[in-house]
Short mmCIF file of C-alpha atoms in Angstrom, two decimals:
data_model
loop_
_atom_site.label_atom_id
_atom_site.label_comp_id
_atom_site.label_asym_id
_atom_site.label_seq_id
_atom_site.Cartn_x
_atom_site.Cartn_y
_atom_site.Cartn_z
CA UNK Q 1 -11.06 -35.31 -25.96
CA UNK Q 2 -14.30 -33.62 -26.79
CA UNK Q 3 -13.93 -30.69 -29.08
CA UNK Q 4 -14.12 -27.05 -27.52
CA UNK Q 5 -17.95 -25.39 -27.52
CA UNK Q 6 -17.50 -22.06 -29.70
CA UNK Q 7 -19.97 -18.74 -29.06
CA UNK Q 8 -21.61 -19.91 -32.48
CA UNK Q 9 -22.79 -22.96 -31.04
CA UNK Q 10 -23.88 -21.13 -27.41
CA UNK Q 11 -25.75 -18.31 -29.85
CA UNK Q 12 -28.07 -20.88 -31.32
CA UNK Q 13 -28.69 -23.05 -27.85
CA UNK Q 14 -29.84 -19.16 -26.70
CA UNK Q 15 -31.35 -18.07 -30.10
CA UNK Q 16 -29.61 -14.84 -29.70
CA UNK Q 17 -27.17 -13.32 -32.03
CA UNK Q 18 -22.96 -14.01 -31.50
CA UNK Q 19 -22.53 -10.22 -30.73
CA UNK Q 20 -25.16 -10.35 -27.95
CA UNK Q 21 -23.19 -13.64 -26.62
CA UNK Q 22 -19.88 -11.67 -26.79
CA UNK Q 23 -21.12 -8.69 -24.79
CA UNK Q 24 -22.54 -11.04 -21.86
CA UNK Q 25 -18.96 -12.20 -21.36
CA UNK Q 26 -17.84 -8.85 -21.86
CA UNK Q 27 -17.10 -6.70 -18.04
CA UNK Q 28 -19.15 -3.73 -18.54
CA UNK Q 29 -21.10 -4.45 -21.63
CA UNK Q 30 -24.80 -3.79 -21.47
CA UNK Q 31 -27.45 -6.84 -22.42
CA UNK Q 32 -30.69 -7.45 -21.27
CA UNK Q 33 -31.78 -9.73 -18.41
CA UNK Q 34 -33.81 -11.93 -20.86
CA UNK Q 35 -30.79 -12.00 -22.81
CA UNK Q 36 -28.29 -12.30 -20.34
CA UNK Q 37 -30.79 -15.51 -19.30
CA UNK Q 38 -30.74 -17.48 -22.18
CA UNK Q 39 -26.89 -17.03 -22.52
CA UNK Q 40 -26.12 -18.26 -19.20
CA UNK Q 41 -28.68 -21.22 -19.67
CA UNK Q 42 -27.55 -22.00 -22.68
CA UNK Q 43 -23.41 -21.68 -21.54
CA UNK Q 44 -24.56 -24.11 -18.67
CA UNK Q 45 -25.70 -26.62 -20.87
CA UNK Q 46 -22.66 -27.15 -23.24
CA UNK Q 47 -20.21 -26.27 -20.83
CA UNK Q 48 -18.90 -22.86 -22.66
CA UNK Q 49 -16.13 -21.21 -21.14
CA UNK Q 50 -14.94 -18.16 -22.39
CA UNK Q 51 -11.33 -17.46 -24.08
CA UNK Q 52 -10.21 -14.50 -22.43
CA UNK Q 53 -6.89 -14.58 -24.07
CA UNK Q 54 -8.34 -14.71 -27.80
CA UNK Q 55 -10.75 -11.95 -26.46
CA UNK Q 56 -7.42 -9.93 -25.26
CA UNK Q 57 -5.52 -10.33 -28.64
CA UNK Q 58 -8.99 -9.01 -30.27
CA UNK Q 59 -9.35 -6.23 -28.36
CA UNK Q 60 -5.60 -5.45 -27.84
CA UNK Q 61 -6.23 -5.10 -24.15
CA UNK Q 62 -5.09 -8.55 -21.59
CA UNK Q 63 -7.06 -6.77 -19.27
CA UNK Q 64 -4.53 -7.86 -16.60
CA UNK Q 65 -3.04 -5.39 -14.12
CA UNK Q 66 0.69 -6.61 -12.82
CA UNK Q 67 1.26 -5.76 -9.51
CA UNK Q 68 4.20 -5.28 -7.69
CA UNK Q 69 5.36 -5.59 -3.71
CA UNK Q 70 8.49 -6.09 -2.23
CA UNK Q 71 7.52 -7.81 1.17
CA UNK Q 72 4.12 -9.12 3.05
CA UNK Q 73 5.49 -9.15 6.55
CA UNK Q 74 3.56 -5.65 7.17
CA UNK Q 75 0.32 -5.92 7.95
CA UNK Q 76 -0.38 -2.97 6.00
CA UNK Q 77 0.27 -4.78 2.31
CA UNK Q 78 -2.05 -7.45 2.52
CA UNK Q 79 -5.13 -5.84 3.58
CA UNK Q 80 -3.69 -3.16 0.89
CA UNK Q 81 -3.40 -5.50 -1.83
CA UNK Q 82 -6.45 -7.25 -1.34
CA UNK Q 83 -8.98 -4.00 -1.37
CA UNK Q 84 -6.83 -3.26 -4.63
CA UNK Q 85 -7.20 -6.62 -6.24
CA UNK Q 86 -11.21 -6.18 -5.49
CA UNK Q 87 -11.63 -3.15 -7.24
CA UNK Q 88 -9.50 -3.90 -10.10
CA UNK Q 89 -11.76 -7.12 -10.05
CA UNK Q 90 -15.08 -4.87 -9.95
CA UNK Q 91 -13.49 -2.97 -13.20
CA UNK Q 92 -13.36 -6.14 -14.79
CA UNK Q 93 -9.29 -6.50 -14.77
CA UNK Q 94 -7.43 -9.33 -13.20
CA UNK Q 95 -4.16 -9.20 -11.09
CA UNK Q 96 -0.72 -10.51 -11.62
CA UNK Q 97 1.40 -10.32 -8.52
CA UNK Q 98 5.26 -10.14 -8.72
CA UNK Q 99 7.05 -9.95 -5.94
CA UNK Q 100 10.34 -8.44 -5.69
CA UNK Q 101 13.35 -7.16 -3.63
CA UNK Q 102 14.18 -3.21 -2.94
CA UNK Q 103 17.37 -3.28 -5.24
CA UNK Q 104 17.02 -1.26 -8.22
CA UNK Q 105 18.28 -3.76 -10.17
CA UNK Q 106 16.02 -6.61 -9.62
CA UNK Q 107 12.86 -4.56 -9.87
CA UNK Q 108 13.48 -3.57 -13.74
CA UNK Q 109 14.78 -7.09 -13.82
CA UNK Q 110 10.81 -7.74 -12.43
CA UNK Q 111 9.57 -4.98 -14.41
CA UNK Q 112 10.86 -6.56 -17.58
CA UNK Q 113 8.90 -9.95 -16.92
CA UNK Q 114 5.43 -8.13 -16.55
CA UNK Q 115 5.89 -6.10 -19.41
CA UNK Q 116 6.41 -9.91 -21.28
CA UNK Q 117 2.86 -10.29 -20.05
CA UNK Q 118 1.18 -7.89 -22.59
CA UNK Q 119 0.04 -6.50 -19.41
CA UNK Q 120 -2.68 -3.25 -19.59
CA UNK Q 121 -0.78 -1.57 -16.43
CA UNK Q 122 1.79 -2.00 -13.44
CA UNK Q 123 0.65 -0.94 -9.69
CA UNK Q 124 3.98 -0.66 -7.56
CA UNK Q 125 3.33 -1.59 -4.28
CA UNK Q 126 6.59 0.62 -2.07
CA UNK Q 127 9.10 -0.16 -4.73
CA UNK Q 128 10.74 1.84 -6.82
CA UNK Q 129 12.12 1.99 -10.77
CA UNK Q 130 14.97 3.50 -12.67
CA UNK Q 131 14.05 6.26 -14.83
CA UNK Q 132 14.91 3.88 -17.84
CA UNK Q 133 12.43 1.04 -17.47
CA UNK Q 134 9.80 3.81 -16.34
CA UNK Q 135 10.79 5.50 -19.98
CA UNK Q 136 10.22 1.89 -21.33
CA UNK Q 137 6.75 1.77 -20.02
CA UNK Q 138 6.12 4.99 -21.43
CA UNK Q 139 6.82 4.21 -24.77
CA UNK Q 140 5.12 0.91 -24.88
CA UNK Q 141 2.05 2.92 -23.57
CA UNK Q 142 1.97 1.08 -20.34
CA UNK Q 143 0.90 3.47 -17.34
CA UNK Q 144 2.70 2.95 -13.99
CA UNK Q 145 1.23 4.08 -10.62
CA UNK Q 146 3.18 3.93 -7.60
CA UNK Q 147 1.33 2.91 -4.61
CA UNK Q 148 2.57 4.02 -1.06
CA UNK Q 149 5.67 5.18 -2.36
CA UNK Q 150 6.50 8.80 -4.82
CA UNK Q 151 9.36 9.54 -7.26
CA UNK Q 152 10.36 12.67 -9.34
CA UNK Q 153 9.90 10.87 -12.69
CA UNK Q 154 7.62 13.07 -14.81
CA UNK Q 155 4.50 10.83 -16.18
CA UNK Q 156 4.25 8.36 -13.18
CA UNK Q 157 1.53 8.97 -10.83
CA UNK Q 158 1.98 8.33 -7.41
CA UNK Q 159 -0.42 7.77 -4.23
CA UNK Q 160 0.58 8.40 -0.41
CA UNK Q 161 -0.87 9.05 2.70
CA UNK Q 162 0.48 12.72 3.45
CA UNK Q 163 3.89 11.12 5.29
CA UNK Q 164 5.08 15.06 5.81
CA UNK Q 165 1.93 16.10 7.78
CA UNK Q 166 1.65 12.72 9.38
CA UNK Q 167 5.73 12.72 10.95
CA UNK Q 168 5.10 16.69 11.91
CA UNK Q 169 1.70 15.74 13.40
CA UNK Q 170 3.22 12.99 15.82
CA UNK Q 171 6.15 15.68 16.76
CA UNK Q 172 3.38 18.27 17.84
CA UNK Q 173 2.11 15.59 19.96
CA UNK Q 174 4.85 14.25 21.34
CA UNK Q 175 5.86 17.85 22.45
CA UNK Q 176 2.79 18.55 23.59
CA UNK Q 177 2.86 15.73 26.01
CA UNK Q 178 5.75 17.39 27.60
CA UNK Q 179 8.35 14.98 26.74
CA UNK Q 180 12.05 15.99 26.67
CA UNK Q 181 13.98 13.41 25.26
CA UNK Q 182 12.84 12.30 21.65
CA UNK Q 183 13.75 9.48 19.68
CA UNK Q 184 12.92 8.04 15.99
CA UNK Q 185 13.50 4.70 14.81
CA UNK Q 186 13.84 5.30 11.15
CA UNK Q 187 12.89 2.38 8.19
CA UNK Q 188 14.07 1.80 4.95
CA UNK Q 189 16.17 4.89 4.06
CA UNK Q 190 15.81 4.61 -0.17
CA UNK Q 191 11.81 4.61 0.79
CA UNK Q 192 10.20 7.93 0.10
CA UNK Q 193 7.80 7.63 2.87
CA UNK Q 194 10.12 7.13 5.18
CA UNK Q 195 12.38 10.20 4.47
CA UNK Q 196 9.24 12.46 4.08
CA UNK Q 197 8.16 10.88 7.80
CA UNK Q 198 11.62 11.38 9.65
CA UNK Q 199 11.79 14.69 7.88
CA UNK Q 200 9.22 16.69 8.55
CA UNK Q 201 9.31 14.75 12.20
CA UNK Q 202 12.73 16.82 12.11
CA UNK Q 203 11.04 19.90 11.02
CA UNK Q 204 8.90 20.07 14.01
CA UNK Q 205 11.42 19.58 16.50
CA UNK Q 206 14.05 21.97 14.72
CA UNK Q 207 10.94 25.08 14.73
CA UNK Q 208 10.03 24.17 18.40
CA UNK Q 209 13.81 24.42 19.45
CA UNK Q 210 14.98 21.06 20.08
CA UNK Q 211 16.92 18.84 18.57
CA UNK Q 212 15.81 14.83 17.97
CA UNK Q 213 17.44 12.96 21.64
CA UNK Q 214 18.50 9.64 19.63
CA UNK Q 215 18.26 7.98 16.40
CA UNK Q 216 18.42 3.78 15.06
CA UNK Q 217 17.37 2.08 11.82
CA UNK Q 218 14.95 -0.24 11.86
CA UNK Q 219 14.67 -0.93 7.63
CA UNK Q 220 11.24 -2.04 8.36
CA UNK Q 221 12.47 -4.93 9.73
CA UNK Q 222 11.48 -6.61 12.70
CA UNK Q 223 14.74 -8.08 13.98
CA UNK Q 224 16.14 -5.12 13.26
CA UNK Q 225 13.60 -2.70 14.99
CA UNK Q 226 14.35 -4.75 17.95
CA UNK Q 227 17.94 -4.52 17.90
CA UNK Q 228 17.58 -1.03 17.47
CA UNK Q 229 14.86 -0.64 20.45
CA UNK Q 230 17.69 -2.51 22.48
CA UNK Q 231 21.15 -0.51 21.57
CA UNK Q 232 18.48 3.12 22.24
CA UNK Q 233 16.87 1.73 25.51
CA UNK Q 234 19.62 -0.36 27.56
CA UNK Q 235 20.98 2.48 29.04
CA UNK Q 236 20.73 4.74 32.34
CA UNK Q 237 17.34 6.05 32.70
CA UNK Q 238 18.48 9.63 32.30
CA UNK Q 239 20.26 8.91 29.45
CA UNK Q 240 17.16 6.97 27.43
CA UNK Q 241 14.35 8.45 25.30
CA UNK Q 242 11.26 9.41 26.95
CA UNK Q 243 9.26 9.06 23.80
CA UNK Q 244 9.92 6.93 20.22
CA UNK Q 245 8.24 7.75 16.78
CA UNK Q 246 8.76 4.58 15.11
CA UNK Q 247 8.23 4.82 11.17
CA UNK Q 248 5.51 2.31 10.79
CA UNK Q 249 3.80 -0.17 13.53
CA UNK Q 250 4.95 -3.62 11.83
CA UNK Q 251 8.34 -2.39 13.63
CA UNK Q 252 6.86 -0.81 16.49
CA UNK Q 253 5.47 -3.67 17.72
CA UNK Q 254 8.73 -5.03 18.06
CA UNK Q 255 9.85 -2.00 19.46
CA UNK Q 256 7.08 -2.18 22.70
CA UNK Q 257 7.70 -5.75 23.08
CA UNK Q 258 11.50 -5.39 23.43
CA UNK Q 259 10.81 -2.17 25.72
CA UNK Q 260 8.22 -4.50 28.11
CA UNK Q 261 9.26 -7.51 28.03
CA UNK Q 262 12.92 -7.41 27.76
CA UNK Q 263 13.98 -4.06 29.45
CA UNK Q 264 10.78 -3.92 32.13
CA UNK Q 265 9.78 -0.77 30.85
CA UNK Q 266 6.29 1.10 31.17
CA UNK Q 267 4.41 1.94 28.15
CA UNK Q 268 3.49 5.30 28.22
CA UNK Q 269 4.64 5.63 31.76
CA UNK Q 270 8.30 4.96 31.06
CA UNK Q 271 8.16 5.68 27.39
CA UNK Q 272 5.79 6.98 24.77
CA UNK Q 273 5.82 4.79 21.76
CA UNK Q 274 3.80 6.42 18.42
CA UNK Q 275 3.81 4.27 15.18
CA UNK Q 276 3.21 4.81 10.96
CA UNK Q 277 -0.21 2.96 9.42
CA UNK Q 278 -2.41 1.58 12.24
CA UNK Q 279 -3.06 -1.99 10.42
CA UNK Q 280 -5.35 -3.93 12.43
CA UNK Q 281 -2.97 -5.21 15.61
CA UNK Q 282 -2.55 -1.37 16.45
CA UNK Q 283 -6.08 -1.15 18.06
CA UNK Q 284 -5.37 -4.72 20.24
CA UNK Q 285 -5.49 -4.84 23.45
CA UNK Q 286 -1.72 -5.91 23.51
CA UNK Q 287 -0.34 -3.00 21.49
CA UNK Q 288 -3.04 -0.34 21.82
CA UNK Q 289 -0.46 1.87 19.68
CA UNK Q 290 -0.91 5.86 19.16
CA UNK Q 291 -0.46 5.91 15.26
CA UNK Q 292 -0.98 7.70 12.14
CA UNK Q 293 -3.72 5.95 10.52
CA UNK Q 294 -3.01 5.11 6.64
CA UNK Q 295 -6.59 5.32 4.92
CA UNK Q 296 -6.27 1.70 2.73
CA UNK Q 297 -9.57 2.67 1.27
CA UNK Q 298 -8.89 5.92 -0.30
CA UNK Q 299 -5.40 4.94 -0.88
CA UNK Q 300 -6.70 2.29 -3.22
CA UNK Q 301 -9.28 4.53 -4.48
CA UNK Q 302 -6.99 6.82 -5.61
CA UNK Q 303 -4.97 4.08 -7.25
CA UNK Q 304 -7.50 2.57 -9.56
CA UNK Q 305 -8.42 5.92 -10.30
CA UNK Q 306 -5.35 6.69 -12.04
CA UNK Q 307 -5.07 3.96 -13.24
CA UNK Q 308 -7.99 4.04 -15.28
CA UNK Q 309 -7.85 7.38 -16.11
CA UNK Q 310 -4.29 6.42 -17.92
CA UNK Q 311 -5.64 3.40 -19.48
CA UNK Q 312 -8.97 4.55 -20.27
CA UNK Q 313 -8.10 8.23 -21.79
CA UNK Q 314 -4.31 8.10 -21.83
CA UNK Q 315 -4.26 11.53 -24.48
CA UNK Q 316 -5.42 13.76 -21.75
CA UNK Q 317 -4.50 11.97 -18.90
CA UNK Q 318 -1.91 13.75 -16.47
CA UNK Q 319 -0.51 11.73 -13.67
CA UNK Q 320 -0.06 13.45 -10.17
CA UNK Q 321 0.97 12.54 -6.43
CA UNK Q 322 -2.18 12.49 -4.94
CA UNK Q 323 -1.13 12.49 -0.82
CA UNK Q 324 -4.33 11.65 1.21
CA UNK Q 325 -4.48 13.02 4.49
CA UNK Q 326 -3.69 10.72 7.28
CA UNK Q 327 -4.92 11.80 10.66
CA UNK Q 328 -3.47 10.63 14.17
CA UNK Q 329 -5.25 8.11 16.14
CA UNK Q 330 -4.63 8.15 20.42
CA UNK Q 331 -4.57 4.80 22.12
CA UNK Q 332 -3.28 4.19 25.26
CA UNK Q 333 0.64 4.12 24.23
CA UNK Q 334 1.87 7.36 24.62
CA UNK Q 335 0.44 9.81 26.83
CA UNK Q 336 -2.39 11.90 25.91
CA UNK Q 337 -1.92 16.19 26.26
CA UNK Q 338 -5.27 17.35 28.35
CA UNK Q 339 -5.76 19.73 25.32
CA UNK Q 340 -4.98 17.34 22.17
CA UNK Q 341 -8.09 17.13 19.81
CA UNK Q 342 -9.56 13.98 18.64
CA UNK Q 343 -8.70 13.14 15.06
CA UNK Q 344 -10.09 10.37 12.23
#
C-alpha cells in the first residue's frame, strides 16, 4: 500500500506555505485564487485527500451536526431535511441522521449515541427529550434546537410554524363557509404542534359559540387516519361532519380518499376537508387540499440560525421559540366564503 500524501508534500508540489494549504481545505477560510490554484493542481496530482477527523481533534470542533427524526412517511420531513442538510452543507458542517421512535426513552437512548459522536450540535426533527439528557447537552456545551416541535426546557431553542394561529385560522374559515357540523381528526397527542393546532382550533369554535361536532385520532398515521375517517363518516348523513380539520395532510389524504372512494362522498360538496403543511401532493390535481402552508424555507432558516448562533457565540447566545407565520392556502377542497381573502 502506498504511503498517505501529507499537506507538507502538497505545499511544495504548490510552492505555497502549509498554512495556506490548510486554509484551502478549510470551509470559510479566505485564500487567493492563484493560491487556491496551485493547491488544487497540486492535490490533483498526488492524490491528497484531506483528514477531516485529525482537522476536528485540532480544532476541537467534528464539524458534524446529528440530526434527529422520528418517521419519513410525511412528505413534509424529507423535503425538510434535505433544505436543512444543504445549508448546514453551505456552512461547511456535515449531517449525521439518527432516526428514532416517539418514546421518551429511546430518544435519550438516541441522544446518548450522537453525543458519542463528538458531535458540534443536535437538530430534533418532531421529537422530543427529557429534561435530563437536554441538561446533559448543556453541560457538555452541545446546543440543541428543536425543529417543528417546542418544549418548556429553558436553554433549548425551538422553531415552528405558528400551529396556534394556523388551527384558529382554519376554524374562521370553516365557519365562515357556513358549515354547522365540525370535526377534527387529531395526530400524535405528546406532539406540541398538534395540541397547539387542535387547541386554538377549539378556541375559535368555543368564542364563536359552538362546540367541535366530532372528534378521532389519527397519530399521524395513515391507517389510522383512515380508520378514523371511517368510524366519523359511516353514519346517517345528518348525523356526519360537514367539514374535517385534519392535523396535517400526510393523514388527510387518507382521510379524502376513504371519504371518496370508500363512502361515495363529495369533496367539498358533501364535506369540507382542510389539512396541516401543504407538502407537495396538496396542490395535485387528486387532492387539491385547502391547507395551512408550513414555510420549509424559513423554517430551516431559522434553524441553522440558531444553531450557529449557539455554536458560534454560545456566551451571549439566548435560545427562543421562533414560530413563523403560516398562512392558509384555498384549493378546491373545502368551500371557499365569497368574502375570504387570499393568503401566502
Amino acid at each position: 500500500m502506498s504511503e498517505k500524501v501529507t499537506i507538507l508534500q502538497v505545499a511544495e508540489r504548490a510552492g505555497v506555505s502549509q498554512s495556506a494549504v490548510s486554509r484551502f481545505f478549510t470551509p470559510g477560510a479566505s485564500v487567493s485564487k492563484k493560491t487556491a490554484d496551485k493547491v488544487r493542481m497540486a492535490a490533483e496530482d498526488l492524490g491528497y485527500r484531506p483528514n477531516v477527523l485529525a482537522r476536528a481533534m485540532a480544532s476541537g470542533r467534528s464539524r458534524i451536526i446529528g440530526l434527529v427524526v422520528a418517521y419519513l412517511e410525511n412528505y413534509f420531513y424529507p423535503e425538510a431535511l434535505e433544505k436543512l442538510s444543504t445549508a448546514l452543507q453551505a456552512k461547511g458542517y456535515h449531517v449525521l441522521v439518527f432516526m428514532a421512535s416517539q418514546t421518551a426513552g429511546n430518544i435519550d437512548q438516541v441522544m446518548e449515541e450522537i453525543l458519542d459522536h463528538q458531535v458540534d450540535g443536535i437538530i430534533l426533527a418532531s421529537v422530543a427529550m427529557s429534561s435530563d439528557i437536554s441538561a446533559r447537552c448543556q453541560q457538555l456545551g452541545v446546543p440543541v434546537v428543536l425543529f417543528n416541535r417546542a418544549q418548556d426546557i429553558d436553554g433549548i431553542a425551538a422553531v415552528t410554524s405558528d400551529n396556534r394561529a394556523g388551527g384558529r385560522r382554519v376554524a374562521e374559515f370553516l365557519m365562515a363557509g357556513g358549515h354547522q357540523r365540525i370535526a377534527y381528526i387529531a395526530g400524535w397527542e405528546g406532539a406540541s404542534t398538534q395540541r397547539d393546532r387542535e387547541a386554538a382550533f377549539r378556541e375559535a369554535l368555543s368564542g364563536a359559540g359552538r362546540d367541535l361536532f366530532a372528534r378521532a385520532v389519527g397519530n399521524f398515521s395513515v391507517e389510522q387516519a383512515e380508520q378514523a375517517a371511517r368510524d366519523m363518516f359511516s353514519v346517517p348523513a345528518g348525523d356526519r361532519p360537514d367539514a374535517v380539520f385534519v392535523a396535517n395532510d400526510h393523514m388527510a389524504f387518507a382521510v379524502m380518499d376513504v371519504l371518496r372512494f370508500e363512502l361515495g362522498l363529495r369533496i367539498p360538496e358533501d364535506v369540507s376537508v382542510v389539512g396541516y403543511d401543504d407538502v407537495p401532493p396538496a396542490a395535485w390535481r387528486a387532492y387539491n387540499l385547502t391547507t395551512i402552508r408550513q414555510r420549509a424555507n424559513l423554517m430551516v432558516a431559522e434553524t441553522v440560525r440558531a444553531m450557529f448562533e449557539q455554536i458560534d457565540t454560545p456566551d451571549t447566545a439566548s435560545p427562543c421559540h421562533v414560530q413563523i407565520e403560516a398562512p392558509l392556502i384555498l384549493r378546491g377542497s373545502a368551500r371557499i366564503p365569497d368574502d375570504w381573502p387570499t393568503e401566502g
